[in-house]
Coordinates of C-alpha atoms in Angstrom, one line a residue:
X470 CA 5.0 -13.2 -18.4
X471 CA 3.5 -10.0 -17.6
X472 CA 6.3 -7.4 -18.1
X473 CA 7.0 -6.6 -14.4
X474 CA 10.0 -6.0 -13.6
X475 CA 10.0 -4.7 -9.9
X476 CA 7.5 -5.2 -6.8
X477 CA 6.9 -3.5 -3.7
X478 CA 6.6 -5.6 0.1
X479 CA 6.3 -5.1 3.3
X480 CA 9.5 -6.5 4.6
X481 CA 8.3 -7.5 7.6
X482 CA 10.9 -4.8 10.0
X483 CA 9.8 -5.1 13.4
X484 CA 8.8 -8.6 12.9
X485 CA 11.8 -10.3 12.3
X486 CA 14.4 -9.0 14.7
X487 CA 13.9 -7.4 18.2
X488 CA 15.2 -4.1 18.8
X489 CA 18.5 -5.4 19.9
X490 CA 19.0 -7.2 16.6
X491 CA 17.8 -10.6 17.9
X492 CA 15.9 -12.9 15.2
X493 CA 12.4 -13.1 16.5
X494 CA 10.6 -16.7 16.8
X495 CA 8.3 -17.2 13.4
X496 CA 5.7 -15.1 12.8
X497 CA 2.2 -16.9 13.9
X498 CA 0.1 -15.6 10.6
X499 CA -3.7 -15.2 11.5
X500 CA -6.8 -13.9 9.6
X501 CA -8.1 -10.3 9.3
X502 CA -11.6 -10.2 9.4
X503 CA -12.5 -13.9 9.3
X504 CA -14.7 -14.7 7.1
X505 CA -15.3 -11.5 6.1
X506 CA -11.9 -11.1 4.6
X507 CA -13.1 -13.5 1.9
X508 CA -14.7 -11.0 -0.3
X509 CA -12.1 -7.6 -0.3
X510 CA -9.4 -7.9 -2.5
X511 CA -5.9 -8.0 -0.9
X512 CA -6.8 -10.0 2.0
X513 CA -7.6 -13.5 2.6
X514 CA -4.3 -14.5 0.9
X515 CA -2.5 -16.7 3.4
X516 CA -4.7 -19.9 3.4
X517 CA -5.2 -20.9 7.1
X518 CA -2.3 -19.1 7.9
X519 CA 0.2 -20.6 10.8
X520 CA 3.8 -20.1 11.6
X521 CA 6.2 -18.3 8.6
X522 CA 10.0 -17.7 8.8
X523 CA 10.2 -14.1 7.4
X524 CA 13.1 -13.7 6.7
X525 CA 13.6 -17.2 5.4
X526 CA 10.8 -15.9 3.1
X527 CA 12.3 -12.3 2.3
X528 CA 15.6 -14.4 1.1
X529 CA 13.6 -16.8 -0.7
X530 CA 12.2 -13.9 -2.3
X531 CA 15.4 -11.9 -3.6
X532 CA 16.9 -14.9 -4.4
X533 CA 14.3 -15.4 -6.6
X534 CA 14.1 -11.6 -7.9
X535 CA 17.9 -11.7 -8.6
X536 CA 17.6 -15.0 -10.9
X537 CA 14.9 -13.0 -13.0
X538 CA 16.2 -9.6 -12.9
X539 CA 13.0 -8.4 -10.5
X540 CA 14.1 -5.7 -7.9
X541 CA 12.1 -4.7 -5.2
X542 CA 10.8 -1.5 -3.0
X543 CA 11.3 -2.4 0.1
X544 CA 8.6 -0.9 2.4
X545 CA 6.8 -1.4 5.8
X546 CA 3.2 -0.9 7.0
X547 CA 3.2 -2.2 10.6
X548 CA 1.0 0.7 12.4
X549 CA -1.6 0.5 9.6
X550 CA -2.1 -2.5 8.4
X551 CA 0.5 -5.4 8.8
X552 CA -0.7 -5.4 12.6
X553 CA -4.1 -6.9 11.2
X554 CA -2.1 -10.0 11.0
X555 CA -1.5 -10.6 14.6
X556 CA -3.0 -13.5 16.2
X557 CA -5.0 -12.5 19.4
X558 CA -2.4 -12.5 23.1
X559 CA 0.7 -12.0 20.1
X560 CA 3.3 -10.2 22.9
X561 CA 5.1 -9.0 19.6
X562 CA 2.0 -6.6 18.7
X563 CA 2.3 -5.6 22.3
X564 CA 5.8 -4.8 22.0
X565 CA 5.8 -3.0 18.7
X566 CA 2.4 -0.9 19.9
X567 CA 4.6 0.3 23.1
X568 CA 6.9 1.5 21.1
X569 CA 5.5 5.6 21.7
X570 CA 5.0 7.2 18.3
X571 CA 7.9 9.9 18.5
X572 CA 9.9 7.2 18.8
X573 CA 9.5 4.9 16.0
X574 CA 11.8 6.2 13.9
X575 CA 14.4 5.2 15.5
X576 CA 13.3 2.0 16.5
X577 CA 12.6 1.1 12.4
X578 CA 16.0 2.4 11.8
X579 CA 17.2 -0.3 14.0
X580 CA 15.3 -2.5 12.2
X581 CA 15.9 -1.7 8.7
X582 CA 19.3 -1.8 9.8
X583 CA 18.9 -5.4 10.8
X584 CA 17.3 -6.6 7.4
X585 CA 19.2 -4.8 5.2
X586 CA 22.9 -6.6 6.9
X587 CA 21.0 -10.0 6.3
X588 CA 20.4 -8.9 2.4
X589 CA 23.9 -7.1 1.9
X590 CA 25.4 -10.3 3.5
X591 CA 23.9 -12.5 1.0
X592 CA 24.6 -10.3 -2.2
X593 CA 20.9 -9.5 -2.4
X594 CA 20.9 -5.7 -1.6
X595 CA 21.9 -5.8 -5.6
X596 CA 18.3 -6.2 -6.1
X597 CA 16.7 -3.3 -3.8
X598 CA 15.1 -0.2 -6.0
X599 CA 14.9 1.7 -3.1
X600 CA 13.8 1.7 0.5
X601 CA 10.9 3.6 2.1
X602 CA 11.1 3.9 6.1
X603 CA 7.4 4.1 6.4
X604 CA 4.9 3.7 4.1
X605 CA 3.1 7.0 3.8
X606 CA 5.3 9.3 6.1
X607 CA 3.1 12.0 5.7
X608 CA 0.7 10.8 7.8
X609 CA 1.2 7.5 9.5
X610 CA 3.7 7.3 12.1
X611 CA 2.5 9.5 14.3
X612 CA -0.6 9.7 13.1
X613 CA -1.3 5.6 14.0
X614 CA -0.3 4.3 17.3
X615 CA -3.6 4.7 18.8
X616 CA -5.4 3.4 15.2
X617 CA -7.2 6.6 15.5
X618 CA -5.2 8.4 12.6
X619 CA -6.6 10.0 9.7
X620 CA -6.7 13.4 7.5
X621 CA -8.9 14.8 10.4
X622 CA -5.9 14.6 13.4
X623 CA -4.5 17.7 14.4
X624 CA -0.9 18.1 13.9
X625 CA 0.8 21.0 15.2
X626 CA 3.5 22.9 13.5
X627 CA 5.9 21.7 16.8
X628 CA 5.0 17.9 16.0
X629 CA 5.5 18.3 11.9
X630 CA 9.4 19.8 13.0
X631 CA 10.4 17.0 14.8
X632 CA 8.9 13.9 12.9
X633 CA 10.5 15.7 9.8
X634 CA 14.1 15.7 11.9
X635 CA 13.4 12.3 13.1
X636 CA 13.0 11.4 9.5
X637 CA 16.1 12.9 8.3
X638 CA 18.0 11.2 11.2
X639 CA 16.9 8.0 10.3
X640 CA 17.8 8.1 6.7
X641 CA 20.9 9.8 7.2
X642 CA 21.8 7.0 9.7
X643 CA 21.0 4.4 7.3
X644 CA 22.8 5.8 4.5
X645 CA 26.0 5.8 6.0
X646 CA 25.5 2.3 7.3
X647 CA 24.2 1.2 3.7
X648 CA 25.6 3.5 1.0
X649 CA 24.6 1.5 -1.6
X650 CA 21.2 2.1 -0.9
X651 CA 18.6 5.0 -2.1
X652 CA 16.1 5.9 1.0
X653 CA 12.4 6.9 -0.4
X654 CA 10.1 9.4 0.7
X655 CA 6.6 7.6 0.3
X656 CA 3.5 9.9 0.1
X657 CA -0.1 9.2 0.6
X658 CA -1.5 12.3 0.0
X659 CA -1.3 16.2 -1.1
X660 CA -2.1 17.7 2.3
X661 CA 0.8 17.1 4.6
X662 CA 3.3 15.8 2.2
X663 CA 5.4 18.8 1.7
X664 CA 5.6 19.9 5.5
X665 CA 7.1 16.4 6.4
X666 CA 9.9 15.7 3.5
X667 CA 12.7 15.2 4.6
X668 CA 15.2 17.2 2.8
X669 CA 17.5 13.9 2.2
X670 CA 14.9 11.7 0.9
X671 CA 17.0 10.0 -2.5
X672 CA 13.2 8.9 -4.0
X673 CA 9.6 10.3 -4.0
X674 CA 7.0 7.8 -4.2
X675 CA 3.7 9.3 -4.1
X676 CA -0.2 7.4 -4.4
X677 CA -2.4 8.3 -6.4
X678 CA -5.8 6.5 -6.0
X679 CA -7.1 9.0 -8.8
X680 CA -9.9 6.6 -9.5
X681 CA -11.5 4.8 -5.9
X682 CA -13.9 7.7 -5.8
X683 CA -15.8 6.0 -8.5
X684 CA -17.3 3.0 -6.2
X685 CA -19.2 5.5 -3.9
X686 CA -20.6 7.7 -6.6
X687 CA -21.4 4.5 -8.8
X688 CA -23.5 2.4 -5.5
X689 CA -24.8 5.9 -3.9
X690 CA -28.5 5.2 -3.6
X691 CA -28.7 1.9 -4.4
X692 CA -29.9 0.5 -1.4
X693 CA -31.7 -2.5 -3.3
X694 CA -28.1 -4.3 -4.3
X695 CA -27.5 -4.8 -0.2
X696 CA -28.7 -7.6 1.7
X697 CA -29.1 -5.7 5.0
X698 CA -27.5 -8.5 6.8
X699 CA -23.6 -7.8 7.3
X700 CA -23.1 -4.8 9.2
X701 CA -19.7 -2.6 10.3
X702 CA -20.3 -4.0 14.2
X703 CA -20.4 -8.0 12.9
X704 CA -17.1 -7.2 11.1
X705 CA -15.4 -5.6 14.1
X706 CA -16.1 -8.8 16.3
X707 CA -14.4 -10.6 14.2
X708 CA -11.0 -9.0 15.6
X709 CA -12.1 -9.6 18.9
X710 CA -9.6 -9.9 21.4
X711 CA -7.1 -8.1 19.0
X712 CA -7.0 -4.2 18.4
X713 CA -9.3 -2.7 16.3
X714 CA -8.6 -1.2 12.4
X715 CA -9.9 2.3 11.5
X716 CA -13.6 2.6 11.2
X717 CA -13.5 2.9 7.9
X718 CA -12.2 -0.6 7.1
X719 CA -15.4 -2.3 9.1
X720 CA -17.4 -0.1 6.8
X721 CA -16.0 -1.2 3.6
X722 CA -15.8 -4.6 3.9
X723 CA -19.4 -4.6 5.2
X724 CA -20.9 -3.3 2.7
X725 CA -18.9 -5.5 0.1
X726 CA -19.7 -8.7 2.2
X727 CA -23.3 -7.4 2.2
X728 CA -24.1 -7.1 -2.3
X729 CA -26.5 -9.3 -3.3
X730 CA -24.7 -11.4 -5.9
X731 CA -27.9 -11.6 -8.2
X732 CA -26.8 -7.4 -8.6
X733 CA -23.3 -7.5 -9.4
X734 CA -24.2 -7.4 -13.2
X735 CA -26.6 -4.4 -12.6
X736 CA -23.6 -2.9 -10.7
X737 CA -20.4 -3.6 -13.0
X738 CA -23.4 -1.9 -15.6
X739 CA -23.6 1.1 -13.4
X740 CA -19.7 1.9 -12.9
X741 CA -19.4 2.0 -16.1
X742 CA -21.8 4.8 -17.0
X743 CA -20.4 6.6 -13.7
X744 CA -16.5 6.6 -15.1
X745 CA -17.9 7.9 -18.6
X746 CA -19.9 10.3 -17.1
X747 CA -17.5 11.5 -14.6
X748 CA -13.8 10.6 -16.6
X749 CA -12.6 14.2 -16.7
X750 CA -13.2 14.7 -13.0
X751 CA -10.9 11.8 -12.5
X752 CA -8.8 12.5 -14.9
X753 CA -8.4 16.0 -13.3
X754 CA -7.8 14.5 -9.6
X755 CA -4.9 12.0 -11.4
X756 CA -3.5 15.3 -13.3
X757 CA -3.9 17.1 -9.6
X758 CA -1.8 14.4 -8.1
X759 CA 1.0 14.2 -10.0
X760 CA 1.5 18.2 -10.6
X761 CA 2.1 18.4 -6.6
X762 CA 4.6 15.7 -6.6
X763 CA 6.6 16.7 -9.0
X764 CA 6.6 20.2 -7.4
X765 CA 7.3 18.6 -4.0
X766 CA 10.3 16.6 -5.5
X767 CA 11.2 19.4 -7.6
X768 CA 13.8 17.9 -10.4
X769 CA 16.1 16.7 -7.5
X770 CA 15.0 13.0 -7.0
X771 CA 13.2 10.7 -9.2
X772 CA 9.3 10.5 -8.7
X773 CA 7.9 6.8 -8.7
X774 CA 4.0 6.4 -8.4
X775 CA 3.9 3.1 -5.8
X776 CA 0.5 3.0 -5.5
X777 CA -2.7 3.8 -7.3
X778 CA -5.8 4.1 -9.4
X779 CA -8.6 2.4 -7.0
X780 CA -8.8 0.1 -4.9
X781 CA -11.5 -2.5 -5.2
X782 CA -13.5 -4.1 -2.4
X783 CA -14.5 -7.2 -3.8
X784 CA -12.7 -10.2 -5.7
X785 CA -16.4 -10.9 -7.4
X786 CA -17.2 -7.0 -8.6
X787 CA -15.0 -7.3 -12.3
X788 CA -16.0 -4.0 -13.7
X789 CA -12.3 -2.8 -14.0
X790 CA -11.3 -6.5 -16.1
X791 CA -14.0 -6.2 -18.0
X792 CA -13.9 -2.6 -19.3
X793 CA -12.0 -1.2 -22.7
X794 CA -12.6 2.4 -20.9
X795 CA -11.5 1.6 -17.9
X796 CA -8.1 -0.3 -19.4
X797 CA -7.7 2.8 -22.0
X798 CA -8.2 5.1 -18.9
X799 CA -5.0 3.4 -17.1
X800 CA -2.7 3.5 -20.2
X801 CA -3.7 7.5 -20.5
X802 CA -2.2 7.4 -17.2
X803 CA 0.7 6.0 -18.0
X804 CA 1.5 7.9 -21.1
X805 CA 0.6 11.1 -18.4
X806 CA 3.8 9.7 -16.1
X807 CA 6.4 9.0 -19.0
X808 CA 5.7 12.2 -20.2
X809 CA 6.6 14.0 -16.9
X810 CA 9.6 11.5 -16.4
X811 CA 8.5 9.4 -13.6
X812 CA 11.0 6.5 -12.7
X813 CA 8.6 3.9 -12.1
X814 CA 4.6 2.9 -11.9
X815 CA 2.6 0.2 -10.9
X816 CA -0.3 -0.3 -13.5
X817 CA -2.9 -0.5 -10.4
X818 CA -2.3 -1.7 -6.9
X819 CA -4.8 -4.7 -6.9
X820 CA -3.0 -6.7 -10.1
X821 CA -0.7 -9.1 -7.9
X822 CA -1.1 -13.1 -8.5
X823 CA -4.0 -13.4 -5.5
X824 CA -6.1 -10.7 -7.7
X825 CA -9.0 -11.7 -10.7
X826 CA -6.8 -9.9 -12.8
X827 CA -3.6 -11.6 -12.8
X828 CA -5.3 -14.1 -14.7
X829 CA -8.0 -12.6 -16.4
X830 CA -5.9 -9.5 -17.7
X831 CA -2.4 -11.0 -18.1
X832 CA -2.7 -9.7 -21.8
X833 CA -3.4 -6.0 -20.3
X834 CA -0.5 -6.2 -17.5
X835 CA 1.7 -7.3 -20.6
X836 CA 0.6 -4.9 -22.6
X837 CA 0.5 -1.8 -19.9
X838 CA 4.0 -2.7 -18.8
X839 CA 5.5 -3.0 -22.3
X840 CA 4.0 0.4 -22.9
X841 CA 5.6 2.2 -20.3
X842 CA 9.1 0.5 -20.2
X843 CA 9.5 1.6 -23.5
X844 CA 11.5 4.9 -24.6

């Protein structure tokens, strides 16, 4: 009902078989953050959580994609954020966590191997857009391991050479187990992207979260929207017993546990004025974005943008659904990409059926997805 006509999951490799191609037991779901999870968009999905069959689930899923002519991007985010998910004493997060960095390439190409078989078995593999080895490939595999990982790291030319080759090995691997199937290069930002491509990637699917800057300038020096009570360190013990998530994770979902709710008028007020007055900075990162990866790709692989515009830290905070600007800003966007032939978009990564705006903005998601679909 809303025009989509392809998602992208987690596909839960490394969770569902061992690395000898045994099915694991269920996966035992937990929480995130607790109760803190409540709040952020994105998380807090899963009810009370318990035991789930995942790749019961995954079939479920393509069956169900293949009856309504959805295909999927198959993708996997295990080192930086599907770990969350572990119940505390899981051996399987163990496991997967002694799995050293430089070698997780190889283990996930056992593992893709694994779930792909299961899908081709079934007839389902007819449904797959493309696949994407690691989510952001720039950065993360070597990069998390020790949940320490960001922009900051230092990566040495020796260390960029052979996660590159690694990646290449994989995909060529997997191609000639599964010819059928495209293998994506999946980009989170513009400063290691081109060093670590490999040369046979068959998609480029870049991010492009032109917009998220717009929450920090819009609640810089407001301290009089916070209620000083929930702080970074309360958030953190709520994983005790479990490993920790970047720093920067506690931080946000602190501070959006921590708005008084008497000020989220006030606040969806301010954004507002802060994306008119700063629209042509954004719109200059978004431009920005998109100029490097089609450079990167370079006419030889289609460009798909997986993720982007902002992410939003709270399910209460409704400036985006509420704002003409904001909407008109997206489809500007959109006309940007289908201009410069990308393959595929998603409107804005929090618009999935847990998030305000599946139901408040169905019209826009209709609208949006009409828009760019057409020729």
């Amino acid at each position: 009902e809303r025009g989509f006509n392809c998602i992208r999951i987690d596909s839960g490799a490394g969770l569902i078989h061992d690395l000898e191609g045994n099915l694991r037991e269920p996966f035992d779901i937990g929480d995130m953050f607790g109760e803190y999870e409540k709040i952020p968009r994105q998380q807090h999905v899963i009810g009370d959580g318990g035991k789930c069959d995942l790749l019961a689930r995954l079939i479920e899923t393509f069956e169900a994609c293949k009856r309504h002519g959805i295909y999927v991007i198959l993708s996997q985010w295990y080192y930086l954020h599907t770990y969350w998910y572990h119940k505390a004493g899981d051996p399987v997060c163990d496991e997967m966590f002694a799995i050293e960095p430089r070698d997780r390439f190889d283990a996930f190409r056992k593992f893709w191997h694994y779930i792909l078989s299961e899908l081709e078995r079934r007839g389902l593999d007819s449904q797959i857009a493309f696949v994407e080895v690691f989510n952001e490939a720039d950065e993360h595999p070597y990069l998390c391991g020790t949940y320490e990982w960001g922009p900051n790291k230092d990566i040495g030319d020796e260390e960029t050479v052979f996660y590159k080759s690694q990646h290449e090995q994989t995909i060529a691997s997997l191609k000639e187990l599964h010819p059928n199937i495209r293998f994506g290069y999946d980009v989170a930002t513009t400063a290691l992207a081109k060093e670590n491509m490999p040369s046979n990637a068959e998609v480029y699917n870049f991010h492009s979260y032109y917009l998220w800057q717009v929450y920090d300038d819009a609640m810089e020096g407001h301290p009089e929207w916070f209620e000083n009570k929930i702080t970074p360190v309360m958030v953190a013990a709520s994983r005790e017993g479990r490993l920790p998530v970047d720093q920067g994770w506690y931080d946000r979902i602190a501070k959006f546990n921590d708005v008084k709710p008497s000020c989220i008028p006030e606040i969806e007020k301010t954004l507002e004025q802060t994306f008119l007055k700063n629209r042509e900075r954004y719109a200059a990162r978004r431009e920005k974005i998109l100029r490097f990866a089609k450079e990167n790709a370079d006419g030889r692989m289609p460009l798909v943008c997986g993720e982007g515009v902002s992410y939003i830290c709270s399910k209460q905070i409704l400036w985006e659904e509420h704002s003409e600007a904001y909407w008109d800003f997206v489809k500007e966007g959109l006309e940007l990409y289908k201009k410069a032939g990308v393959w595929g978009a998603v409107i804005r990564t929090c618009c999935g059926p847990e998030d305000p705006c599946w139901e408040l903005c169905a019209d826009k998601l209709l609208e949006l997805n009409r828009f760019f679909l057409q020729p």
